mmCIF file of C-alpha atoms and ligand atoms in Angstrom:
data_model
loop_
_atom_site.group_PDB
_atom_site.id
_atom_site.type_symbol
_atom_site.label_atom_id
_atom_site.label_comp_id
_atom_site.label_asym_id
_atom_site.label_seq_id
_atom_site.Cartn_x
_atom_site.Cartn_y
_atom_site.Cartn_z
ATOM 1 C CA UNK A 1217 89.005 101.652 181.066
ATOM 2 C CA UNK A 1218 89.341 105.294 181.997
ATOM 3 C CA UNK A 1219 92.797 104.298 183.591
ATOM 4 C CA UNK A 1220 93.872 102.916 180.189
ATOM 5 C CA UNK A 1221 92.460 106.468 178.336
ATOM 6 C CA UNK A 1222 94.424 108.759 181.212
ATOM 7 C CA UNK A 1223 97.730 106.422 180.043
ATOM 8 C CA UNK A 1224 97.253 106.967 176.537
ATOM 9 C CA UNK A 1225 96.064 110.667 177.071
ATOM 10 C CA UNK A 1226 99.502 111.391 178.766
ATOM 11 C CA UNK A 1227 101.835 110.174 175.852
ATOM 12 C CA UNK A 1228 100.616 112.634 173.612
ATOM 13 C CA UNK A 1229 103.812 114.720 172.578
ATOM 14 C CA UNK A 1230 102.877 118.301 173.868
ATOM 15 C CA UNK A 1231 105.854 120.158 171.712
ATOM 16 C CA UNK A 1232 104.668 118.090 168.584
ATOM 17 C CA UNK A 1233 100.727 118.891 169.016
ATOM 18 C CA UNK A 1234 101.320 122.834 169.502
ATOM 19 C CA UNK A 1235 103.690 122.549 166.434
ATOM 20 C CA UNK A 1236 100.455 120.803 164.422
ATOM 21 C CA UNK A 1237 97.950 123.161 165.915
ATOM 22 C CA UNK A 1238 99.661 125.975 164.579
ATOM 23 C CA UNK A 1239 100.700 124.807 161.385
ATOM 24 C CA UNK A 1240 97.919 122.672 160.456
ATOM 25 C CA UNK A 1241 95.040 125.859 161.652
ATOM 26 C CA UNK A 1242 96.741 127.646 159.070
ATOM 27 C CA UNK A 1243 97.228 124.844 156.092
ATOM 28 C CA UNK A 1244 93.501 123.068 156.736
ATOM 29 C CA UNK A 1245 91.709 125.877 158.581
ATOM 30 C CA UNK A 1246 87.998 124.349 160.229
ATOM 31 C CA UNK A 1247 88.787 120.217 158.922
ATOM 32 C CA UNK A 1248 92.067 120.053 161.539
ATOM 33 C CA UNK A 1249 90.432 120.051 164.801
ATOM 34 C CA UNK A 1250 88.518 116.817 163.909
ATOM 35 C CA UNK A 1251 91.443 115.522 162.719
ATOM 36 C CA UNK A 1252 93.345 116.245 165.473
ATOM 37 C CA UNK A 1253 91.131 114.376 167.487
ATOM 38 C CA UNK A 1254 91.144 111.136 166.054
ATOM 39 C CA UNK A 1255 94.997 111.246 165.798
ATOM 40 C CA UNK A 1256 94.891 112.479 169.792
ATOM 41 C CA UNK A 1257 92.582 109.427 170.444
ATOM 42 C CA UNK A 1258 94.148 106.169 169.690
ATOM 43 C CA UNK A 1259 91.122 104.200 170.941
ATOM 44 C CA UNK A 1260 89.747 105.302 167.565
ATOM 45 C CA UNK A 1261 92.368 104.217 165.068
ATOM 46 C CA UNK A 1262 90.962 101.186 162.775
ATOM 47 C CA UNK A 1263 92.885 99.138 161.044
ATOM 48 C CA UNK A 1264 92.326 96.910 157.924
ATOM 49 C CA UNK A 1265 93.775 93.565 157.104
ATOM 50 C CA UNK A 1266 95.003 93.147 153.388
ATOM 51 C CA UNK A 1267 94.506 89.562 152.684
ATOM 52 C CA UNK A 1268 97.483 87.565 151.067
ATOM 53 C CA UNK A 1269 95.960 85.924 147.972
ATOM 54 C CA UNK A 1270 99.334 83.785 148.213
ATOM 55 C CA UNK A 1271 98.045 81.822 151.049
ATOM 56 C CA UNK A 1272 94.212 81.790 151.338
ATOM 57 C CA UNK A 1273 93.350 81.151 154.713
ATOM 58 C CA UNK A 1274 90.025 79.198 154.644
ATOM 59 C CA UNK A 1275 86.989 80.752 157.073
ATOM 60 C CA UNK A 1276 89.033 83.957 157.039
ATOM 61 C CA UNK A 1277 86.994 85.670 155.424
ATOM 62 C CA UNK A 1278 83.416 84.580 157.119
ATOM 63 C CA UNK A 1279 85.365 84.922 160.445
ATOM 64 C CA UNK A 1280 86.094 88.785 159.653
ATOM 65 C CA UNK A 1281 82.049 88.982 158.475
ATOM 66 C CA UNK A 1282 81.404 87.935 161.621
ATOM 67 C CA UNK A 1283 83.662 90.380 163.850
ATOM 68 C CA UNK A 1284 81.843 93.147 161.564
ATOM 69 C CA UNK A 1285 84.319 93.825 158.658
ATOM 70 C CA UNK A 1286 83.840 94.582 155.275
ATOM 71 C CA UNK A 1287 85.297 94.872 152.095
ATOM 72 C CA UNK A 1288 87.061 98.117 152.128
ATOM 73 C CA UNK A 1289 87.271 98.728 148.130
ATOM 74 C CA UNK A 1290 84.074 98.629 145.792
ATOM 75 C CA UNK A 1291 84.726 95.925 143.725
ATOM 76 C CA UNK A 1292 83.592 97.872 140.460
ATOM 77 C CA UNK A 1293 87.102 99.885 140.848
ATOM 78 C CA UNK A 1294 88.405 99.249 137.331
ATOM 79 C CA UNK A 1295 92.032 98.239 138.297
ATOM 80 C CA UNK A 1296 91.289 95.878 141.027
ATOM 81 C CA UNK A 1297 92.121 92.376 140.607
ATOM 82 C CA UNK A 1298 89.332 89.535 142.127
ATOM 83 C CA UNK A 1299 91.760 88.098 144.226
ATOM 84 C CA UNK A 1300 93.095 91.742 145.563
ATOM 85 C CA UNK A 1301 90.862 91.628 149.208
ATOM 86 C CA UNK A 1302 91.093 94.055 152.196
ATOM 87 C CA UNK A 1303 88.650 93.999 154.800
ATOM 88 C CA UNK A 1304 87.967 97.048 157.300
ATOM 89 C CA UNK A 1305 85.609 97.965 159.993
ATOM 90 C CA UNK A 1306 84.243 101.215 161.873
ATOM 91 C CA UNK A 1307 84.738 99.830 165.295
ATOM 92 C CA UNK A 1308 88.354 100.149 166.527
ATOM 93 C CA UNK A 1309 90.122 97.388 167.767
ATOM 94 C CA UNK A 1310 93.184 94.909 166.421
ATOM 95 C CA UNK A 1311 93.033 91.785 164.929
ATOM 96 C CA UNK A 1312 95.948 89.707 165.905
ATOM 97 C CA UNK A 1313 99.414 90.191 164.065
ATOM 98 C CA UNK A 1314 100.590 87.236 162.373
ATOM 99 C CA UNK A 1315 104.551 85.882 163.652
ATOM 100 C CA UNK A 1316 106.791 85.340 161.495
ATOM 101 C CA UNK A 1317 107.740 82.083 160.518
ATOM 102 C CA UNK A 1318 110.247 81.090 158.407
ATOM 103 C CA UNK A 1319 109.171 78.835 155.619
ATOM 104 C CA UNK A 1320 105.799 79.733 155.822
ATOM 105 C CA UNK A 1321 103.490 82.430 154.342
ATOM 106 C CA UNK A 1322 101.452 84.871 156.485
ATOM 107 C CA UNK A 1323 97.555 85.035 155.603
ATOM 108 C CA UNK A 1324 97.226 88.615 155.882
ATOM 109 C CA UNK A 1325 98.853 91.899 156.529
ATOM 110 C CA UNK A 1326 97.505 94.823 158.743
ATOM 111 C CA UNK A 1327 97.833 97.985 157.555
ATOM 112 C CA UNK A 1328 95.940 101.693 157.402
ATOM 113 C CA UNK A 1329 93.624 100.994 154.329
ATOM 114 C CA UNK A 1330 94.767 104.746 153.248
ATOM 115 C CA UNK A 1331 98.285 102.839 152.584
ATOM 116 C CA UNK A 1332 96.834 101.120 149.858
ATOM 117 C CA UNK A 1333 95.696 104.370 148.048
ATOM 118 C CA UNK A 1334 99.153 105.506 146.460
ATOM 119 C CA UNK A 1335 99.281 101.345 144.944
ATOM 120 C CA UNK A 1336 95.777 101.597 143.694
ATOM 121 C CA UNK A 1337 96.827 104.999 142.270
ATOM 122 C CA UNK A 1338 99.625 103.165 140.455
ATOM 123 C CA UNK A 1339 97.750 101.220 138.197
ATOM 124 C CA UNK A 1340 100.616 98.100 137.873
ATOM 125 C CA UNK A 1341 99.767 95.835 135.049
ATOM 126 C CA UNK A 1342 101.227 92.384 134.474
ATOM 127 C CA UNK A 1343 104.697 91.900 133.136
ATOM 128 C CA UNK A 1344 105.293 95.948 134.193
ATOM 129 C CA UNK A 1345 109.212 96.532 135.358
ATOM 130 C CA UNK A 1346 108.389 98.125 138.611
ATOM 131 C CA UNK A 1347 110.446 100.127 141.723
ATOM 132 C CA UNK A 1348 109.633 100.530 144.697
ATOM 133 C CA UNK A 1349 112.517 103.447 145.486
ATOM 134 C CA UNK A 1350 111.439 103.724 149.661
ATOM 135 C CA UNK A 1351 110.038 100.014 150.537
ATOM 136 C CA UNK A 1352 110.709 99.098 153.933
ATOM 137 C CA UNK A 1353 108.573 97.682 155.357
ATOM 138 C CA UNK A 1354 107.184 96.458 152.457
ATOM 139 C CA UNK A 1355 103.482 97.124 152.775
ATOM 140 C CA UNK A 1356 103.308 98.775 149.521
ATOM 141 C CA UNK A 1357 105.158 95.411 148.127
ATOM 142 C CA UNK A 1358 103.205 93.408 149.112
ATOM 143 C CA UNK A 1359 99.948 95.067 148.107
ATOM 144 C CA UNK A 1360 101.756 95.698 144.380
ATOM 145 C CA UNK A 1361 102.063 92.235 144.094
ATOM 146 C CA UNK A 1362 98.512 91.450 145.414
ATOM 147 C CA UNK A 1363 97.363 93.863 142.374
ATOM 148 C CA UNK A 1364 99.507 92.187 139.462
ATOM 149 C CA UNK A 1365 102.492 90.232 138.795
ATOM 150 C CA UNK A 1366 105.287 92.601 137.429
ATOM 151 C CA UNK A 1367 107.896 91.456 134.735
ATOM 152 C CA UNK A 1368 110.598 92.612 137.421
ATOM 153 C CA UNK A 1369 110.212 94.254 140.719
ATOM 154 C CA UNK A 1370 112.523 96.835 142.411
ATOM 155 C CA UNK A 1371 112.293 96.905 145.825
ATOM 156 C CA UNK A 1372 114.908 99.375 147.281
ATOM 157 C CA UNK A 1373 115.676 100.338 151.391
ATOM 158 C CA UNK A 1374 118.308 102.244 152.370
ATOM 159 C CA UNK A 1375 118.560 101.955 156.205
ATOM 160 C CA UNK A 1376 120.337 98.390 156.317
ATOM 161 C CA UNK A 1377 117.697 97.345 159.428
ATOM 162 C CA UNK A 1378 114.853 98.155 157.583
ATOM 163 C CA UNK A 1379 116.271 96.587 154.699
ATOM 164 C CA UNK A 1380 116.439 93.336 156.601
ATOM 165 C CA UNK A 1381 112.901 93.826 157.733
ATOM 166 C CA UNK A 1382 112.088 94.197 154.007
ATOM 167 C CA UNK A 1383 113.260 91.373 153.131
ATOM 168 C CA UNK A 1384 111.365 89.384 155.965
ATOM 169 C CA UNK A 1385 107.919 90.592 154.597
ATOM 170 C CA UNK A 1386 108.797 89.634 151.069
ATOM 171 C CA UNK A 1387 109.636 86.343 152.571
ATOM 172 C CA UNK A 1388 106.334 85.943 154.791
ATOM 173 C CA UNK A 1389 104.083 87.046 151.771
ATOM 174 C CA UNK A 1390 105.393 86.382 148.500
ATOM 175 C CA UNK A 1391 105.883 82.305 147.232
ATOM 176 C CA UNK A 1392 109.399 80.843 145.942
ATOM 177 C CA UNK A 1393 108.394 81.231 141.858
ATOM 178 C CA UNK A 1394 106.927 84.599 142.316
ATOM 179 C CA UNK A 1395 110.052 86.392 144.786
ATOM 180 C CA UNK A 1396 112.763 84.894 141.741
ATOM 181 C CA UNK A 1397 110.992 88.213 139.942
ATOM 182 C CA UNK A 1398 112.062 90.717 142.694
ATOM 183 C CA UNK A 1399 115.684 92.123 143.849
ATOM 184 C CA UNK A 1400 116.278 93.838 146.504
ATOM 185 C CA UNK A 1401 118.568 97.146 147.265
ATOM 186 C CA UNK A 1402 120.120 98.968 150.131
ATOM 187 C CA UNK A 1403 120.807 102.170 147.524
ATOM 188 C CA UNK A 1404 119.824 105.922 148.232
ATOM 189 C CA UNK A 1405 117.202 105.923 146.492
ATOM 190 C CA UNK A 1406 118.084 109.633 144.927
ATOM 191 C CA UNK A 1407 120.802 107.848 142.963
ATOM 192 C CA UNK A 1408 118.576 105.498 141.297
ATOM 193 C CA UNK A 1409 117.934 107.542 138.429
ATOM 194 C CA UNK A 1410 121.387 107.701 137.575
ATOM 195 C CA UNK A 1411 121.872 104.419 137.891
ATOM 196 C CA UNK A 1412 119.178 103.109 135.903
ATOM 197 C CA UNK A 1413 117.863 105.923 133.576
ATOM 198 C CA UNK A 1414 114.695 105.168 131.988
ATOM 199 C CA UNK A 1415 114.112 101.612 132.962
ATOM 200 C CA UNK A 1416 111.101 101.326 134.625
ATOM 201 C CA UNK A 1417 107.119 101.478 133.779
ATOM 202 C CA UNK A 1418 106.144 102.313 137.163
ATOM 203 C CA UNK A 1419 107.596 103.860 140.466
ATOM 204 C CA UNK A 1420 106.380 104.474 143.605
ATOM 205 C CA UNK A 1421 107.845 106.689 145.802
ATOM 206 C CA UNK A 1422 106.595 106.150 149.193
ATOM 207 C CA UNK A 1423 109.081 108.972 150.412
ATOM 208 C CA UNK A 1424 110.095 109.693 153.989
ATOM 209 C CA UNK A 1425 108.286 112.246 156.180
ATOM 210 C CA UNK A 1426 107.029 113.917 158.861
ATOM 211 C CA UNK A 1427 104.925 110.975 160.565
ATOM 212 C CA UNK A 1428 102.029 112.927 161.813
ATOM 213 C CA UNK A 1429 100.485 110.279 163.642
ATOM 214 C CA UNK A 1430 103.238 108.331 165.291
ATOM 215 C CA UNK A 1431 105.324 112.119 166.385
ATOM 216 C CA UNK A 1432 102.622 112.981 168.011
ATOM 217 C CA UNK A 1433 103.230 110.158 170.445
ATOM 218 C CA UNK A 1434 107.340 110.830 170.666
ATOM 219 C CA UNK A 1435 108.497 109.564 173.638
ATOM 220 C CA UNK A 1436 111.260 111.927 174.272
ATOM 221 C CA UNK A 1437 110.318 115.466 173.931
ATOM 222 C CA UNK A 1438 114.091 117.013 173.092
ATOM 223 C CA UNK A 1439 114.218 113.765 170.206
ATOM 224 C CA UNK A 1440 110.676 115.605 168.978
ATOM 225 C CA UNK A 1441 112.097 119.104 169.212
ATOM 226 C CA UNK A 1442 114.959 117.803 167.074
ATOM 227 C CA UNK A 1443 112.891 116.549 164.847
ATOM 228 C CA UNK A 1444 110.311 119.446 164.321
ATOM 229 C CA UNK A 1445 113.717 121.835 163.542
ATOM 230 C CA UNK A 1446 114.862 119.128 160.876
ATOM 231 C CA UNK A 1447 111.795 118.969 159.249
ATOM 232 C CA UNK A 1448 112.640 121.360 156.731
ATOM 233 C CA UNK A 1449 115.508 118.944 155.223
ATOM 234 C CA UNK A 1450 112.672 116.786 154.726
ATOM 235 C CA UNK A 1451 111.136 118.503 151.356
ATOM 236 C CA UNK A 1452 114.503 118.353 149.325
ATOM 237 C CA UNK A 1453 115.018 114.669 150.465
ATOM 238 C CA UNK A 1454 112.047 114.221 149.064
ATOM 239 C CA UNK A 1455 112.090 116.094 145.603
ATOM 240 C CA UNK A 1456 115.796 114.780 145.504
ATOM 241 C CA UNK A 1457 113.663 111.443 145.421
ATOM 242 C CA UNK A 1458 110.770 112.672 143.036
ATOM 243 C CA UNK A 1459 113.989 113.508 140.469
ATOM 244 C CA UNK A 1460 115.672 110.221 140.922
ATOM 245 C CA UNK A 1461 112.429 108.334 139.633
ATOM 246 C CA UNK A 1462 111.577 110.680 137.123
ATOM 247 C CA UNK A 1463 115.142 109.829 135.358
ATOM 248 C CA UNK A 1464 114.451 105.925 136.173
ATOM 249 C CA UNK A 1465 111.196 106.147 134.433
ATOM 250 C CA UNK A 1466 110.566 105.330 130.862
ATOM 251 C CA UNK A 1467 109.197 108.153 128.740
ATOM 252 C CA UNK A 1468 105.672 107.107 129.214
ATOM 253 C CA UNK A 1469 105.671 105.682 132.501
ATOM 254 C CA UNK A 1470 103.918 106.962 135.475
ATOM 255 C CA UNK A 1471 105.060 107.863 139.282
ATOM 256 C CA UNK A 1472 103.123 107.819 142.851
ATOM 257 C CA UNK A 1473 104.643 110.155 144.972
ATOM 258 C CA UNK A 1474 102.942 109.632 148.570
ATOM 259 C CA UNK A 1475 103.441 110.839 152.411
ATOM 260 C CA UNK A 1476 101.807 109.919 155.514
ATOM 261 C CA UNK A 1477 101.843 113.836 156.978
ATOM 262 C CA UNK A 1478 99.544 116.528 156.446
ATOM 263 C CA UNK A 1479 102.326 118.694 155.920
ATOM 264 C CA UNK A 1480 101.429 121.134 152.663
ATOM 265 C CA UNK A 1481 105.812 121.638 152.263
ATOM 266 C CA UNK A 1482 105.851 117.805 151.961
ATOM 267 C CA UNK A 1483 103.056 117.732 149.805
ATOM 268 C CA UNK A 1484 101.821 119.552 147.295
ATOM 269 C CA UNK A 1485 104.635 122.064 147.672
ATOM 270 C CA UNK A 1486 106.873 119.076 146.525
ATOM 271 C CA UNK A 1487 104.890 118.085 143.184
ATOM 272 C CA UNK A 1488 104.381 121.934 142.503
ATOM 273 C CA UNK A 1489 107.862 122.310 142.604
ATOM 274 C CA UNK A 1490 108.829 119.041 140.564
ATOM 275 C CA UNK A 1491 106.189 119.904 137.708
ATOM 276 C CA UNK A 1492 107.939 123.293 137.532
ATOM 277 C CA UNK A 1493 111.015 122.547 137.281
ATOM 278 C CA UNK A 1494 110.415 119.326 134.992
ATOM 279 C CA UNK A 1495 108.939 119.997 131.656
ATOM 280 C CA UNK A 1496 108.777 116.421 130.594
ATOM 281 C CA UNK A 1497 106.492 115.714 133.878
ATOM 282 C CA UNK A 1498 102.755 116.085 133.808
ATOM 283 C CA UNK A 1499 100.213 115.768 136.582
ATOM 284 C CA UNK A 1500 97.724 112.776 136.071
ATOM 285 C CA UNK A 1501 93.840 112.864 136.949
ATOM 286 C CA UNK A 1502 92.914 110.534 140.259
ATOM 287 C CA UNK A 1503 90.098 112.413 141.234
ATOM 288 C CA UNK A 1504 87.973 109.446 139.600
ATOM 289 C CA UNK A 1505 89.574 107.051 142.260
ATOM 290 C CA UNK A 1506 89.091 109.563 144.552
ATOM 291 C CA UNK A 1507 85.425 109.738 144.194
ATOM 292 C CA UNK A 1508 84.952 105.635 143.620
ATOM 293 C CA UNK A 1509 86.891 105.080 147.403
ATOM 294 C CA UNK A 1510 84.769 108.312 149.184
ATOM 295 C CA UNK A 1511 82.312 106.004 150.872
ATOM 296 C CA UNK A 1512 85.854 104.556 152.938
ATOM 297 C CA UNK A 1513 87.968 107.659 152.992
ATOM 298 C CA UNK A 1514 87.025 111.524 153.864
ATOM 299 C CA UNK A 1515 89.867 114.057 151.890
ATOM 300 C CA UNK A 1516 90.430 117.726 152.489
ATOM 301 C CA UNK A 1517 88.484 119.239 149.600
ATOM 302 C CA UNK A 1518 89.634 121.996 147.322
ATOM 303 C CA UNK A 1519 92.680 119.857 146.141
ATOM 304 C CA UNK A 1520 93.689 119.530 142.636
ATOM 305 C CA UNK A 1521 92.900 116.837 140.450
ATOM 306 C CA UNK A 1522 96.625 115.105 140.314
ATOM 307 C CA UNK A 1523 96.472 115.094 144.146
ATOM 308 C CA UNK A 1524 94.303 113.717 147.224
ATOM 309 C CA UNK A 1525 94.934 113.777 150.870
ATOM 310 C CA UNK A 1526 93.267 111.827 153.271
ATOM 311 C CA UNK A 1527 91.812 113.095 156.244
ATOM 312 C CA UNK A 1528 91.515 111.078 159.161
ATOM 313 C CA UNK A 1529 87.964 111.353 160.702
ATOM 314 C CA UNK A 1530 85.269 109.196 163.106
ATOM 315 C CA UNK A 1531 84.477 105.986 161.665
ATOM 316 C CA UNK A 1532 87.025 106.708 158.872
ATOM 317 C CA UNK A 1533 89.971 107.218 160.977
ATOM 318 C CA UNK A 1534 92.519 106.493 157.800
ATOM 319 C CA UNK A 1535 95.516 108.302 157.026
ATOM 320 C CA UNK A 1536 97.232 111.253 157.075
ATOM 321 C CA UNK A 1537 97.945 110.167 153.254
ATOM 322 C CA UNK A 1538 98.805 112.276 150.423
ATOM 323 C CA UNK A 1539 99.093 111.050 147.398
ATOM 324 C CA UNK A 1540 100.086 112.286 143.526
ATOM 325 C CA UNK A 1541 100.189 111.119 140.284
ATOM 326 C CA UNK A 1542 102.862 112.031 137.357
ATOM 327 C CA UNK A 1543 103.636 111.147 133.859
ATOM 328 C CA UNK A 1544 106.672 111.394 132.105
ATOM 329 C CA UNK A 1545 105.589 112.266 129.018
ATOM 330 C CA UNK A 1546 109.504 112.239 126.872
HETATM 331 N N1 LIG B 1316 106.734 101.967 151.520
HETATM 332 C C1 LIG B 1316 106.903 101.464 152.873
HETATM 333 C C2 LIG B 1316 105.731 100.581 153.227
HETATM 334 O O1 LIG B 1316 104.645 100.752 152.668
HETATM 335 O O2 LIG B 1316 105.905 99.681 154.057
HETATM 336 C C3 LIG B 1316 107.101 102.607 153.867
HETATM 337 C C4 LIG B 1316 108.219 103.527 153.485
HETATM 338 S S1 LIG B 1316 108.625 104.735 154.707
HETATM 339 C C5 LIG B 1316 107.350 105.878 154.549
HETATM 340 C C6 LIG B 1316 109.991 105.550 153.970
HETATM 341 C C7 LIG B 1316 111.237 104.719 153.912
HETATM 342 O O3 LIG B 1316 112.234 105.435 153.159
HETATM 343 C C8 LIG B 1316 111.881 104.443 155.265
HETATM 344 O O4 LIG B 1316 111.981 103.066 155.459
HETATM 345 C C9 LIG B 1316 113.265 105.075 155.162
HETATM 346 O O5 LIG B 1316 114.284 104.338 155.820
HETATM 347 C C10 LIG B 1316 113.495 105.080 153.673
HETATM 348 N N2 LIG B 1316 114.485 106.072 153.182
HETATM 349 C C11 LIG B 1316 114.934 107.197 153.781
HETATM 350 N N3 LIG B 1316 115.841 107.829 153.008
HETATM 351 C C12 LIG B 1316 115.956 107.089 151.876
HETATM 352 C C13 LIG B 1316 116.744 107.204 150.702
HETATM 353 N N4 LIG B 1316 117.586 108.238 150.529
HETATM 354 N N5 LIG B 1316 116.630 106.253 149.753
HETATM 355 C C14 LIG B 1316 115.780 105.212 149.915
HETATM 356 N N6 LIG B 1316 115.023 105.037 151.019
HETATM 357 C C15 LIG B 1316 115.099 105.965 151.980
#
């Protein structure tokens, strides 16, 4: 075992972690060096299986009881469906991916349970129109449509691999009736709005980032350096995003806006700019959702109402996740 800990101990990206410590010191002060060692200690990540109410695999669930897993969400959380199920445990370890098969629907998905926060946060209702402006590969889709069943569903990937991987999920998840209510794009997503002005309910936008958790493992240290120096471009990709759905949104609808970095210029910088420079936006109270998921998920305190961010931590090892919520109010 300590062989296997020495490996994994030496693929830690040394460039990317003194980047973090410095940055992150400053942004989370005393919470980042626990933080930085779960994300420096894979043998603790956790993972949590969201079960596909499309295709009920029977004994699933007593089988996952068994190995020590348990329902991840309180089931008094007002906008969860019954059949919405996600099962996580404190012990690391994997349970087995599912291949894809064509023709045939997968029983589950594996994700980081924080992924489900920004959908939760979303609050889709039956018979919503609904985008999905960054979707590949289709987590969030999938757990949208494990939620409620949307009048039509945008699903929209620009890279044209990641498209194609899209469109695999959707196909291992979601039934013939049901996947005659979805279409799916290869636009840039930051033309949307123009596109489509004020057509949807709902949209999430699961934008692109700084990946905290996998760059710390880059396997090429120039490819990280790279990286780290274009990270800047990052935050007007992603408000360039945050515009685009605000025009696609209905007066009245809502947005997620969500990252999987710790990053504050990704983050809150990005909605602080947006709600200044949008006077029909306004920031929308999760803190309540916050506090109903706090026995599963620790978050860096301190943060405003509109916004969470999910720390990952022993036992609880979800995340990096930030997550808003907006309204366009005209
Ligand atoms: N929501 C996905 C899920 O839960 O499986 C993960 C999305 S990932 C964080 C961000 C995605 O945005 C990447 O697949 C990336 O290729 C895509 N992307 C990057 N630039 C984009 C753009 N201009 N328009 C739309 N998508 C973009």
């Amino acid at each position: 075992i300590s062989l296997t800990l020495r490996k994994l101990q030496k693929q830690i990206c040394q460039v990317v972690l003194d980047h973090f410590e410095k940055q992150y010191t400053a942004e989370l002060g005393d919470a980042w060096s626990s933080v930085r060692d779960v994300l420096t200690s894979p043998w603790c990540w956790q993972h949590a299986l969201l079960l596909n109410r499309f295709s009920p695999s029977p004994g699933l669930e007593s089988s996952l009881a068994e190995q020590g897993y348990h329902p991840a969400f309180p089931a008094a959380l007002p906008y969860l469906p019954a059949a919405f199920r996600c099962y996580s445990r404190t012990a690391p370890g994997r349970f087995p991916a599912q291949k894809h098969q064509p023709g045939r629907l997968k029983g589950y998905y594996l994700l980081n349970a924080a992924s489900l926060l920004p959908v939760l946060a979303l609050e889709v209702r039956d018979g919503e129109d609904v985008l999905d402006l960054c979707a590949a590969p289709g987590g969030k889709s999938v757990a949208i449509l494990q939620c409620a069943c949307p009048g039509h569903f945008h699903c929209n990937e620009y890279d044209d691999m990641r498209s194609r991987w899209l469109e695999q999920t959707i196909e291992s998840f979601i039934p013939d009736p049901l996947v005659n209510l979805i279409t799916v794009s290869k636009l840039d997503g930051r033309q949307i709005g123009d596109l489509q002005p004020e057509f949807y309910d709902k949209v999430l936008v699961d934008a692109p980032c700084s990946n905290d958790r996998s760059w710390l493992f880059s396997a090429d240290p120039q490819q990280a350096v790279l990286r780290l120096m274009q990270r800047k471009e990052l935050s007007s990709l992603q408000f360039q995003l945050l515009r685009s759905a605000v025009k696609a949104l209905r007066p009245g609808g809502s947005l997620v806006y969500s990252t999987c970095t710790l990053s504050r210029a990704e983050n809150s910088d990005v909605i602080k700019l947006l709600l200044s420079s949008c006077s029909n936006v306004m920031p929308v109270d999760i803190s309540g959702m916050a506090r109903a998921v706090s026995q599963e998920f620790a978050f860096l305190s301190g943060t405003q109402q509109h916004e969470l961010l999910v720390l990952p931590e022993k036992g609880r090892a979800w995340g990096p996740m930030y997550v808003a919520k907006l309204k366009k109010v005209s």
